[in-house]
Tab-separated table of C-alpha atoms in Angstrom:
chain	number	residue	atom	x	y	z
S	1	MET	CA	-214.556	13.741	-29.862
S	2	VAL	CA	-216.184	13.444	-33.390
S	3	ALA	CA	-214.728	10.900	-35.527
S	4	GLU	CA	-213.929	12.390	-39.041
S	5	ARG	CA	-214.558	10.598	-42.552
S	6	TYR	CA	-211.491	8.883	-44.085
S	7	LEU	CA	-210.807	6.744	-47.095
S	8	PRO	CA	-212.573	3.541	-47.575
S	9	PRO	CA	-210.981	0.579	-45.480
S	10	TRP	CA	-208.797	-1.017	-47.789
S	11	PHE	CA	-205.626	-0.850	-46.363
S	12	SER	CA	-206.141	-2.097	-42.598
S	13	VAL	CA	-202.992	-2.970	-39.745
S	14	ALA	CA	-205.543	-6.082	-38.205
S	15	PRO	CA	-205.613	-7.033	-34.485
S	16	MET	CA	-202.804	-9.139	-32.949
S	17	MET	CA	-202.468	-9.598	-29.862
S	18	ASP	CA	-199.614	-7.843	-27.137
S	19	TRP	CA	-198.329	-6.705	-30.833
S	20	THR	CA	-200.668	-3.819	-32.147
S	21	ASP	CA	-201.371	-1.744	-29.282
S	22	HIS	CA	-197.895	-0.984	-29.220
S	23	HIS	CA	-197.080	-0.327	-32.462
S	24	ARG	CA	-200.004	1.910	-33.817
S	25	THR	CA	-198.563	5.474	-33.979
S	26	LEU	CA	-195.697	3.798	-36.114
S	27	ALA	CA	-197.550	2.626	-37.818
S	28	ARG	CA	-199.885	5.483	-38.885
S	29	LEU	CA	-196.377	7.260	-39.095
S	30	ILE	CA	-195.582	4.100	-42.111
S	31	SER	CA	-199.127	4.286	-43.452
S	32	LYS	CA	-201.126	7.116	-44.024
S	33	HIS	CA	-204.406	6.035	-45.344
S	34	ALA	CA	-204.232	2.319	-43.268
S	35	TRP	CA	-207.189	2.065	-40.989
S	36	LEU	CA	-205.943	0.833	-37.395
S	37	TYR	CA	-207.443	-2.125	-35.228
S	38	THR	CA	-207.334	-2.067	-31.421
S	39	GLU	CA	-206.504	-5.888	-30.026
S	40	MET	CA	-209.513	-7.208	-29.090
S	41	LEU	CA	-210.964	-5.964	-25.743
S	42	ALA	CA	-213.621	-8.149	-23.998
S	43	ALA	CA	-217.284	-6.170	-23.703
S	44	GLU	CA	-217.032	-7.139	-19.385
S	45	THR	CA	-213.249	-5.607	-19.323
S	46	ILE	CA	-214.946	-2.431	-20.465
S	47	VAL	CA	-217.915	-2.768	-18.127
S	48	TYR	CA	-216.267	-3.423	-15.119
S	49	GLN	CA	-213.339	-1.656	-15.629
S	50	LYS	CA	-215.625	1.969	-16.528
S	51	ASP	CA	-213.642	4.292	-13.811
S	52	ASN	CA	-209.946	3.440	-15.325
S	53	LEU	CA	-211.492	3.248	-19.329
S	54	ASP	CA	-208.619	5.727	-20.287
S	55	ARG	CA	-206.459	3.257	-19.357
S	56	PHE	CA	-208.344	1.329	-22.228
S	57	LEU	CA	-209.970	2.905	-24.610
S	58	ALA	CA	-207.780	6.599	-24.948
S	59	PHE	CA	-206.076	7.193	-28.355
S	60	SER	CA	-204.102	9.785	-29.906
S	61	PRO	CA	-205.644	11.767	-32.459
S	62	GLU	CA	-203.484	11.633	-34.862
S	63	GLN	CA	-204.382	7.592	-35.413
S	64	HIS	CA	-207.600	7.964	-36.560
S	65	PRO	CA	-209.733	6.667	-38.206
S	66	ILE	CA	-208.737	3.767	-35.883
S	67	VAL	CA	-211.357	0.673	-35.245
S	68	LEU	CA	-212.458	-0.141	-31.466
S	69	GLN	CA	-213.130	-4.632	-31.331
S	70	ILE	CA	-214.672	-5.710	-29.059
S	71	GLY	CA	-215.592	-9.101	-27.745
S	72	GLY	CA	-218.000	-11.189	-25.662
S	73	ASN	CA	-221.546	-13.747	-25.460
S	74	ASN	CA	-222.957	-11.070	-22.926
S	75	LEU	CA	-225.404	-8.747	-24.522
S	76	GLU	CA	-226.361	-6.580	-22.251
S	77	ASN	CA	-221.994	-5.885	-21.482
S	78	ILE	CA	-221.546	-5.815	-24.991
S	79	ALA	CA	-224.568	-2.986	-25.606
S	80	LYS	CA	-223.236	-1.084	-22.321
S	81	ALA	CA	-219.677	-1.628	-23.502
S	82	THR	CA	-220.469	0.234	-27.013
S	83	GLU	CA	-222.507	2.748	-24.715
S	84	LEU	CA	-219.291	3.886	-22.454
S	85	ALA	CA	-217.226	3.518	-25.734
S	86	ASN	CA	-218.969	6.071	-27.443
S	87	PRO	CA	-217.027	9.190	-26.024
S	88	TYR	CA	-213.058	8.562	-27.029
S	89	GLY	CA	-214.656	9.206	-31.136
S	90	TYR	CA	-213.461	5.865	-32.608
S	91	ASP	CA	-214.551	5.934	-36.390
S	92	GLU	CA	-216.222	2.280	-36.509
S	93	ILE	CA	-216.800	-0.276	-33.704
S	94	ASN	CA	-215.612	-4.133	-34.857
S	95	PHE	CA	-217.322	-7.349	-33.576
S	96	ASN	CA	-214.933	-10.357	-32.823
S	97	CYS	CA	-215.343	-13.603	-34.047
S	98	GLY	CA	-212.350	-15.245	-35.130
S	99	CYS	CA	-210.075	-15.446	-31.861
S	100	PRO	CA	-209.068	-18.855	-31.960
S	101	SER	CA	-207.411	-18.625	-28.195
S	102	PRO	CA	-208.300	-21.607	-26.481
S	103	LYS	CA	-208.627	-18.491	-23.154
S	104	VAL	CA	-211.128	-16.877	-25.440
S	105	ALA	CA	-213.273	-19.273	-27.281
S	106	GLY	CA	-212.792	-22.190	-25.147
S	107	HIS	CA	-213.332	-21.111	-21.746
S	108	GLY	CA	-214.976	-17.536	-22.649
S	109	CYS	CA	-217.346	-18.743	-25.537
S	110	PHE	CA	-216.633	-16.098	-27.411
S	111	GLY	CA	-214.016	-15.374	-30.637
S	112	VAL	CA	-214.445	-17.781	-33.859
S	113	SER	CA	-216.651	-20.314	-31.876
S	114	LEU	CA	-219.047	-17.575	-32.488
S	115	MET	CA	-218.894	-18.573	-35.620
S	116	LEU	CA	-220.726	-21.946	-34.537
S	117	ASP	CA	-224.818	-19.915	-32.991
S	118	PRO	CA	-224.801	-16.843	-36.298
S	119	LYS	CA	-228.037	-16.093	-34.393
S	120	PHE	CA	-226.334	-14.354	-31.483
S	121	VAL	CA	-224.264	-12.915	-33.719
S	122	GLY	CA	-226.456	-11.077	-35.734
S	123	GLU	CA	-228.642	-9.900	-32.036
S	124	ALA	CA	-225.149	-9.271	-31.039
S	125	MET	CA	-225.258	-6.041	-34.155
S	126	SER	CA	-228.036	-5.544	-34.056
S	127	VAL	CA	-227.129	-4.386	-30.196
S	128	ILE	CA	-224.178	-2.002	-31.102
S	129	ALA	CA	-225.038	-0.788	-34.536
S	130	ALA	CA	-228.320	1.001	-31.720
S	131	ASN	CA	-225.850	1.945	-29.213
S	132	THR	CA	-223.827	4.518	-31.865
S	133	ASN	CA	-223.875	6.188	-34.796
S	134	VAL	CA	-219.980	4.953	-36.302
S	135	PRO	CA	-220.072	1.368	-38.673
S	136	VAL	CA	-220.582	-1.611	-37.203
S	137	SER	CA	-217.952	-4.829	-38.510
S	138	VAL	CA	-217.689	-8.649	-37.589
S	139	LYS	CA	-214.117	-10.108	-37.357
S	140	CYS	CA	-214.447	-13.415	-38.879
S	141	ARG	CA	-212.409	-16.409	-39.678
S	142	ILE	CA	-212.786	-19.048	-43.489
S	143	GLY	CA	-213.362	-21.816	-41.189
S	144	VAL	CA	-214.384	-22.478	-37.724
S	145	ASP	CA	-214.305	-26.754	-36.728
S	146	ASN	CA	-211.915	-30.120	-38.158
S	147	ARG	CA	-213.982	-30.567	-41.924
S	148	ASP	CA	-211.300	-29.695	-45.012
S	149	SER	CA	-212.542	-28.325	-47.887
S	150	TYR	CA	-209.995	-29.071	-49.885
S	151	ASN	CA	-210.124	-32.761	-49.134
S	152	GLU	CA	-213.903	-32.638	-50.037
S	153	LEU	CA	-212.707	-31.588	-52.858
S	154	CYS	CA	-210.867	-34.691	-53.748
S	155	LYS	CA	-213.860	-36.910	-52.587
S	156	TYR	CA	-216.004	-35.034	-54.743
S	157	GLU	CA	-214.199	-35.974	-57.932
S	158	LYS	CA	-213.623	-39.140	-57.594
S	159	TYR	CA	-217.728	-39.145	-58.227
S	160	HIS	CA	-217.161	-38.611	-61.960
S	161	GLY	CA	-215.674	-39.054	-64.820
S	162	CYS	CA	-212.135	-36.703	-64.302
S	163	THR	CA	-211.142	-39.272	-61.806
S	164	GLY	CA	-212.805	-42.354	-63.205
S	165	GLY	CA	-215.684	-42.480	-61.396
S	166	GLU	CA	-219.078	-44.423	-62.948
S	167	GLU	CA	-223.143	-42.537	-63.168
S	168	GLU	CA	-224.128	-45.993	-61.314
S	169	GLU	CA	-221.834	-44.934	-58.257
S	170	ARG	CA	-222.498	-40.777	-58.391
S	171	LYS	CA	-226.210	-42.774	-57.533
S	172	ALA	CA	-225.331	-44.676	-55.084
S	173	ASN	CA	-224.061	-42.055	-53.440
S	174	TYR	CA	-226.324	-38.851	-54.316
S	175	THR	CA	-226.184	-37.661	-50.632
S	176	ASP	CA	-222.329	-37.218	-50.275
S	177	MET	CA	-222.010	-36.157	-53.454
S	178	VAL	CA	-224.333	-33.644	-53.310
S	179	ASN	CA	-223.864	-32.496	-50.307
S	180	LYS	CA	-219.806	-31.952	-50.843
S	181	TYR	CA	-220.436	-30.354	-53.882
S	182	TYR	CA	-223.025	-27.512	-52.063
S	183	ASP	CA	-220.422	-27.382	-49.263
S	184	LEU	CA	-217.776	-25.962	-51.920
S	185	SER	CA	-220.029	-24.308	-54.298
S	186	THR	CA	-222.030	-22.379	-52.787
S	187	SER	CA	-220.504	-19.719	-51.567
S	188	PHE	CA	-219.091	-18.545	-55.224
S	189	TYR	CA	-222.986	-19.551	-56.699
S	190	GLU	CA	-224.392	-16.009	-53.866
S	191	PHE	CA	-221.489	-13.878	-55.611
S	192	GLY	CA	-222.120	-14.147	-58.524
S	193	TRP	CA	-225.850	-15.133	-58.956
S	194	GLY	CA	-227.761	-13.603	-55.880
S	195	GLU	CA	-229.727	-15.809	-53.374
S	196	SER	CA	-231.571	-17.868	-56.311
S	197	PHE	CA	-229.794	-20.143	-57.973
S	198	HIS	CA	-231.432	-21.075	-60.937
S	199	PHE	CA	-232.260	-19.292	-64.466
S	200	ALA	CA	-235.134	-17.895	-65.657
S	201	HIS	CA	-237.526	-17.546	-68.692
S	202	ARG	CA	-236.399	-14.032	-69.874
S	203	TRP	CA	-238.647	-10.932	-72.252
S	204	LYS	CA	-236.276	-8.066	-73.888
S	205	GLY	CA	-235.434	-5.125	-71.069
S	206	GLU	CA	-235.676	-7.298	-68.392
S	207	SER	CA	-233.318	-7.805	-65.572
S	208	LEU	CA	-231.761	-11.027	-64.914
S	209	LYS	CA	-232.852	-10.314	-61.108
S	210	GLU	CA	-235.913	-9.563	-62.499
S	211	SER	CA	-236.896	-12.239	-64.303
S	212	ILE	CA	-236.270	-14.658	-61.619
S	213	LYS	CA	-238.309	-13.054	-59.247
S	214	ARG	CA	-240.630	-13.371	-62.203
S	215	HIS	CA	-239.990	-17.051	-62.655
S	216	GLU	CA	-240.579	-17.409	-59.643
S	217	HIS	CA	-243.884	-15.544	-59.528
S	218	PHE	CA	-244.769	-18.378	-62.306
S	219	LEU	CA	-244.917	-20.296	-60.214
S	220	ALA	CA	-246.663	-19.382	-57.322
S	221	LEU	CA	-249.961	-18.327	-59.575
S	222	GLN	CA	-249.548	-21.839	-61.680
S	223	LEU	CA	-250.034	-23.675	-58.312
S	224	GLY	CA	-252.724	-21.227	-57.093
S	225	LEU	CA	-250.917	-20.385	-53.337
S	226	LYS	CA	-253.685	-18.646	-50.820
S	227	PRO	CA	-253.100	-17.124	-48.308
S	228	GLY	CA	-251.843	-19.240	-45.030
S	229	GLN	CA	-251.487	-22.339	-47.088
S	230	LYS	CA	-248.876	-24.594	-46.194
S	231	VAL	CA	-246.335	-24.713	-49.104
S	232	LEU	CA	-243.067	-27.286	-49.262
S	233	ASP	CA	-240.097	-26.281	-51.795
S	234	VAL	CA	-238.201	-29.484	-52.394
S	235	GLY	CA	-234.284	-28.896	-52.226
S	236	CYS	CA	-234.539	-25.292	-51.236
S	237	GLY	CA	-230.471	-23.801	-51.355
S	238	ILE	CA	-230.482	-20.928	-49.214
S	239	GLY	CA	-234.633	-20.326	-49.176
S	240	GLY	CA	-234.103	-17.904	-52.197
S	241	PRO	CA	-237.341	-19.014	-53.958
S	242	LEU	CA	-238.594	-19.253	-50.344
S	243	ARG	CA	-238.911	-16.338	-49.163
S	244	GLU	CA	-239.839	-14.546	-52.229
S	245	ILE	CA	-242.601	-16.308	-52.408
S	246	ALA	CA	-244.070	-17.205	-49.251
S	247	ARG	CA	-244.188	-12.782	-49.725
S	248	PHE	CA	-245.298	-12.810	-52.124
S	249	SER	CA	-248.245	-15.828	-51.422
S	250	SER	CA	-248.637	-14.554	-47.837
S	251	THR	CA	-248.000	-18.289	-47.618
S	252	SER	CA	-245.656	-20.005	-44.617
S	253	VAL	CA	-242.942	-21.938	-46.493
S	254	THR	CA	-240.751	-25.142	-45.808
S	255	GLY	CA	-237.775	-25.224	-46.667
S	256	LEU	CA	-236.600	-28.901	-47.804
S	257	ASN	CA	-232.176	-29.488	-47.327
S	258	ASN	CA	-229.966	-31.783	-46.235
S	259	ASN	CA	-226.659	-29.581	-46.988
S	260	GLU	CA	-226.239	-27.999	-43.458
S	261	TYR	CA	-224.396	-24.573	-44.138
S	262	GLN	CA	-226.609	-23.861	-47.097
S	263	ILE	CA	-229.156	-24.449	-43.510
S	264	THR	CA	-228.172	-21.665	-41.682
S	265	ARG	CA	-227.174	-19.228	-44.482
S	266	GLY	CA	-230.990	-19.155	-45.177
S	267	LYS	CA	-231.900	-19.457	-41.598
S	268	GLU	CA	-230.135	-16.630	-41.064
S	269	LEU	CA	-231.356	-14.136	-44.280
S	270	ASN	CA	-235.091	-15.759	-43.135
S	271	ARG	CA	-234.427	-13.312	-40.372
S	272	VAL	CA	-232.752	-10.538	-42.111
S	273	VAL	CA	-236.393	-10.244	-44.431
S	274	GLY	CA	-238.897	-11.147	-41.661
S	275	VAL	CA	-239.776	-14.229	-42.820
S	276	ASP	CA	-238.528	-16.865	-39.967
S	277	LYS	CA	-241.418	-17.237	-37.768
S	278	THR	CA	-243.926	-18.427	-41.121
S	279	CYS	CA	-240.915	-20.168	-42.973
S	280	ASP	CA	-239.334	-22.458	-41.888
S	281	PHE	CA	-236.173	-24.924	-42.925
S	282	VAL	CA	-236.193	-29.150	-42.424
S	283	LYS	CA	-232.839	-31.637	-42.799
S	284	ALA	CA	-233.646	-34.035	-45.274
S	285	ASP	CA	-232.700	-36.246	-47.870
S	286	PHE	CA	-235.985	-35.772	-50.567
S	287	MET	CA	-235.971	-39.572	-51.022
S	288	LYS	CA	-237.001	-40.124	-47.373
S	289	MET	CA	-239.101	-36.539	-46.381
S	290	PRO	CA	-240.028	-36.804	-42.381
S	291	PHE	CA	-243.072	-35.553	-42.786
S	292	PRO	CA	-246.757	-37.744	-42.423
S	293	ASP	CA	-248.792	-37.946	-45.609
S	294	ASN	CA	-250.985	-35.869	-47.112
S	295	SER	CA	-249.154	-31.872	-45.031
S	296	PHE	CA	-248.571	-30.505	-48.031
S	297	ASP	CA	-251.306	-28.589	-49.357
S	298	ALA	CA	-248.943	-27.684	-51.887
S	299	VAL	CA	-245.446	-28.366	-53.712
S	300	TYR	CA	-242.460	-26.790	-55.863
S	301	ALA	CA	-239.653	-27.636	-56.371
S	302	ILE	CA	-237.080	-25.057	-59.059
S	303	GLU	CA	-233.930	-26.635	-60.758
S	304	ALA	CA	-233.760	-29.431	-57.073
S	305	THR	CA	-234.667	-32.187	-57.801
S	306	CYS	CA	-232.825	-33.497	-61.447
S	307	HIS	CA	-230.499	-34.789	-57.717
S	308	ALA	CA	-232.249	-37.041	-57.149
S	309	PRO	CA	-231.221	-40.589	-57.976
S	310	ASP	CA	-234.021	-41.890	-59.477
S	311	ALA	CA	-236.816	-39.359	-60.424
S	312	TYR	CA	-239.439	-42.018	-59.722
S	313	GLY	CA	-238.584	-42.479	-55.599
S	314	CYS	CA	-238.462	-38.288	-55.332
S	315	TYR	CA	-242.035	-37.699	-56.960
S	316	LYS	CA	-243.961	-40.469	-55.240
S	317	GLU	CA	-242.373	-38.645	-52.305
S	318	ILE	CA	-243.264	-35.660	-53.133
S	319	TYR	CA	-246.783	-37.248	-54.114
S	320	ARG	CA	-247.372	-38.729	-50.513
S	321	VAL	CA	-247.097	-35.782	-48.910
S	322	LEU	CA	-248.681	-34.245	-50.880
S	323	LYS	CA	-253.108	-33.383	-49.877
S	324	PRO	CA	-255.176	-35.225	-52.020
S	325	GLY	CA	-256.719	-33.048	-55.255
S	326	GLN	CA	-253.615	-30.402	-54.774
S	327	CYS	CA	-251.251	-29.251	-57.274
S	328	PHE	CA	-247.248	-29.689	-57.557
S	329	ALA	CA	-245.449	-27.891	-60.288
S	330	ALA	CA	-241.236	-27.873	-61.502
S	331	TYR	CA	-238.989	-26.307	-62.905
S	332	GLU	CA	-236.566	-29.770	-63.964
S	333	TRP	CA	-232.710	-29.993	-65.785
S	334	CYS	CA	-233.537	-31.902	-68.562
S	335	MET	CA	-232.091	-33.601	-71.745
S	336	THR	CA	-233.985	-32.716	-74.687
S	337	ASP	CA	-234.928	-35.341	-77.681
S	338	SER	CA	-232.454	-33.314	-79.035
S	339	PHE	CA	-229.255	-35.121	-77.274
S	340	ASP	CA	-228.158	-37.850	-78.824
S	341	PRO	CA	-226.375	-39.827	-76.426
S	342	GLN	CA	-223.954	-41.349	-79.923
S	343	ASN	CA	-222.450	-38.190	-80.041
S	344	LYS	CA	-219.197	-37.653	-79.155
S	345	GLU	CA	-219.712	-33.974	-77.900
S	346	HIS	CA	-222.658	-33.637	-77.142
S	347	GLN	CA	-221.741	-36.815	-73.861
S	348	ARG	CA	-219.204	-34.601	-73.394
S	349	ILE	CA	-221.028	-31.324	-73.002
S	350	LYS	CA	-223.875	-32.947	-70.384
S	351	ALA	CA	-220.653	-34.236	-68.629
S	352	GLU	CA	-219.303	-31.097	-68.043
S	353	ILE	CA	-222.744	-30.099	-67.228
S	354	GLU	CA	-223.290	-32.732	-64.460
S	355	ILE	CA	-219.232	-32.398	-62.305
S	356	GLY	CA	-220.054	-28.961	-62.649
S	357	ASP	CA	-223.647	-28.911	-61.276
S	358	GLY	CA	-223.301	-31.982	-58.974
S	359	LEU	CA	-225.729	-33.958	-61.012
S	360	PRO	CA	-225.608	-37.852	-60.868
S	361	ASP	CA	-227.282	-37.887	-64.587
S	362	ILE	CA	-229.580	-35.756	-66.340
S	363	ARG	CA	-232.736	-36.827	-67.512
S	364	PHE	CA	-234.787	-36.815	-70.396
S	365	SER	CA	-237.782	-35.035	-69.946
S	366	ARG	CA	-239.383	-37.218	-71.744
S	367	GLN	CA	-238.495	-39.721	-68.710
S	368	CYS	CA	-239.420	-37.063	-66.077
S	369	LEU	CA	-242.831	-37.204	-67.365
S	370	ASP	CA	-243.852	-40.798	-67.074
S	371	ALA	CA	-241.978	-41.274	-63.566
S	372	LEU	CA	-244.292	-38.780	-62.533
S	373	LYS	CA	-247.586	-40.030	-64.451
S	374	GLN	CA	-246.357	-43.375	-62.910
S	375	ALA	CA	-245.939	-41.919	-59.366
S	376	GLY	CA	-249.913	-41.414	-59.576
S	377	PHE	CA	-249.649	-37.716	-60.563
S	378	GLU	CA	-252.449	-36.044	-63.330
S	379	VAL	CA	-250.805	-33.875	-65.743
S	380	ILE	CA	-252.143	-30.603	-66.621
S	381	TRP	CA	-249.082	-29.171	-69.010
S	382	GLU	CA	-245.943	-29.273	-69.984
S	383	LYS	CA	-243.261	-27.677	-71.571
S	384	ASP	CA	-240.254	-27.169	-71.608
S	385	LEU	CA	-239.875	-22.499	-71.391
S	386	ALA	CA	-236.713	-22.757	-72.770
S	387	THR	CA	-237.787	-22.854	-76.169
S	388	GLU	CA	-239.986	-19.163	-76.428
S	389	SER	CA	-238.329	-16.982	-73.712
S	390	PRO	CA	-237.423	-13.813	-75.924
S	391	VAL	CA	-233.810	-14.089	-74.878
S	392	THR	CA	-231.649	-17.441	-74.541
S	393	TRP	CA	-231.524	-18.526	-70.498
S	394	TYR	CA	-227.857	-18.997	-70.621
S	395	MET	CA	-227.274	-15.364	-71.932
S	396	PRO	CA	-225.219	-14.533	-68.735
S	397	LEU	CA	-222.976	-17.153	-68.010
S	398	ASP	CA	-222.337	-16.436	-72.494
S	399	THR	CA	-218.461	-15.385	-72.831
S	400	ASN	CA	-219.374	-12.526	-75.300
S	401	HIS	CA	-222.313	-10.797	-73.420
S	402	PHE	CA	-221.293	-8.189	-71.453
S	403	SER	CA	-224.059	-5.676	-68.298
S	404	LEU	CA	-222.889	-4.072	-65.804
S	405	SER	CA	-226.385	-5.292	-64.069
S	406	THR	CA	-223.950	-9.170	-64.237
S	407	PHE	CA	-220.912	-8.393	-64.398
S	408	ARG	CA	-218.967	-10.962	-62.946
S	409	LEU	CA	-221.156	-13.212	-64.105
S	410	THR	CA	-219.009	-11.644	-67.693
S	411	ALA	CA	-216.337	-12.805	-69.037
S	412	VAL	CA	-214.507	-9.931	-67.173
S	413	GLY	CA	-215.978	-10.688	-64.592
S	414	ARG	CA	-215.407	-14.214	-63.679
S	415	PHE	CA	-211.587	-13.478	-65.421
S	416	CYS	CA	-211.552	-11.290	-62.930
S	417	THR	CA	-213.441	-13.832	-60.115
S	418	ARG	CA	-211.194	-16.660	-61.502
S	419	ASN	CA	-207.484	-14.499	-60.637
S	420	LEU	CA	-208.213	-13.441	-56.664
S	421	VAL	CA	-209.347	-16.358	-56.015
S	422	LYS	CA	-206.403	-17.561	-57.053
S	423	PHE	CA	-204.824	-15.348	-55.261
S	424	LEU	CA	-206.791	-15.833	-51.738
S	425	GLU	CA	-205.586	-18.943	-51.668
S	426	TYR	CA	-202.157	-18.345	-52.545
S	427	VAL	CA	-201.662	-16.369	-49.503
S	428	GLY	CA	-204.327	-18.272	-47.404
S	429	LEU	CA	-207.258	-16.533	-47.621
S	430	ALA	CA	-209.217	-19.130	-49.064
S	431	PRO	CA	-208.818	-22.830	-48.310
S	432	LYS	CA	-206.922	-25.088	-50.142
S	433	GLY	CA	-208.769	-26.338	-53.709
S	434	SER	CA	-211.244	-23.096	-54.392
S	435	GLN	CA	-209.319	-22.603	-57.529
S	436	ARG	CA	-210.226	-25.972	-58.113
S	437	VAL	CA	-214.344	-25.322	-57.315
S	438	GLN	CA	-213.799	-22.128	-59.520
S	439	ASP	CA	-211.935	-23.695	-61.910
S	440	PHE	CA	-215.379	-26.778	-62.689
S	441	LEU	CA	-218.148	-24.662	-62.183
S	442	GLU	CA	-216.414	-22.791	-64.999
S	443	LYS	CA	-216.170	-25.516	-66.697
S	444	ALA	CA	-220.006	-25.851	-65.829
S	445	ALA	CA	-221.105	-23.012	-67.223
S	446	GLU	CA	-219.712	-23.438	-70.849
S	447	GLY	CA	-221.204	-26.657	-70.364
S	448	LEU	CA	-224.412	-24.495	-70.141
S	449	VAL	CA	-223.896	-22.135	-72.675
S	450	GLU	CA	-222.682	-24.794	-75.382
S	451	GLY	CA	-226.191	-26.657	-75.056
S	452	GLY	CA	-228.637	-24.023	-74.736
S	453	ARG	CA	-227.238	-23.156	-77.511
S	454	LYS	CA	-226.807	-26.626	-78.884
S	455	GLU	CA	-230.889	-27.111	-78.121
S	456	ILE	CA	-229.714	-30.614	-76.384
S	457	PHE	CA	-230.110	-28.904	-72.307
S	458	THR	CA	-233.039	-26.605	-71.055
S	459	PRO	CA	-233.161	-25.811	-66.926
S	460	MET	CA	-236.861	-24.707	-67.689
S	461	TYR	CA	-238.842	-28.054	-68.682
S	462	PHE	CA	-242.387	-26.934	-66.788
S	463	PHE	CA	-244.709	-29.304	-65.622
S	464	LEU	CA	-247.619	-28.341	-63.003
S	465	VAL	CA	-248.725	-31.877	-61.975
S	466	ARG	CA	-252.199	-32.518	-59.340
S	467	LYS	CA	-253.429	-35.649	-56.372
S	468	PRO	CA	-256.500	-36.425	-57.836
S	469	LEU	CA	-258.790	-36.213	-54.871
S	470	SER	CA	-258.488	-40.751	-54.453
S	471	ASP	CA	-258.187	-42.981	-57.417
S	472	GLY	CA	-259.883	-42.564	-60.443
S	473	GLN	CA	-260.986	-38.830	-59.850
């Protein structure tokens, strides 16, 4: 039987053990176009019952479109099960990483337990795809452990003025605060912005995606990166710039990040693009780096060290791990000299950026420059690149701007996202508190746009500094 083409799976009848297989014909009578999923079949069952497959795999033609869901933790059996299922003509094969049953996830060590092993899931999906000609997909859940994102949200909000938090408390607890922020916001960032969580100097006629790449290439060129060099990305996020710079310069880049979720996501993306052999991640605090002195040929940071509670302490650690004679370059988030600490509107804008972006405090650019010199760096050049950007850096967040290429960031796109998140949280498909996370990210976007318009804030204070060969050189 050859699988036919049907409408996209906008509506599906999901599998429920001991229920849905018995009622597939009824489900098809009720809905002509819904995709029907089989209850999960263990790959071992298919393999060991190969002489009795009709009992497990046969279905009536009127049940199309229909998806076979398989589970397991043995790649060889998963491959064999896929091959054995092909003649039955399923329209898709789905790999189960969502079943929470103790029999499956506990004793069986598959189902939802596989969400803790994304490397194996990637390998399993590759094996399934290599052994079938129909589409493949994976079933997962919104969570797998005992972490409560709603409680994390409440704890994060306590660090900021909305619940009485003070700047000194945020600085003292910056590791916990920043981790909670990125646990909550990473998925929203990746959905709206892509893999590189930063702004960019932008030319007219240039797309946001193109400008972000050029922004990263500019950094690599300023550092003079050469093939084979060992480079450190301080505060690497999920590694978008890391992968781009590594491929652009043929270097080996280590991403430093203190957030476990982002590192897991970054490693997965590294494998997808094939840089997992030359690039890696280290989980650590950039105020206490676990590297020997003079370890790296170059260091860079993109809108990351603004999370440090103390600029000097952070820069001093970077100075320590950088080889003598080599360079450090960064884009910093800073308040400009136009910011008036006594102006209540300026204070409000600054506070909105801080709570929405997980910052203990936003420094002036001159404070960053002083801290670099105090740490021992020789300043080669520095400039606020926002002052000469033909297209404003904040345009993608401006509600007056509309673009199909960045639709999700426009006012209409954000309205759609906000209401979708609200609906998903209401029906239980998104964690409790998702709407509040969306709200404070929206508030941050408003603060960033206002800060940019009034020229009191910049996300791209650029500097290139050098560690002397020795004292006095």
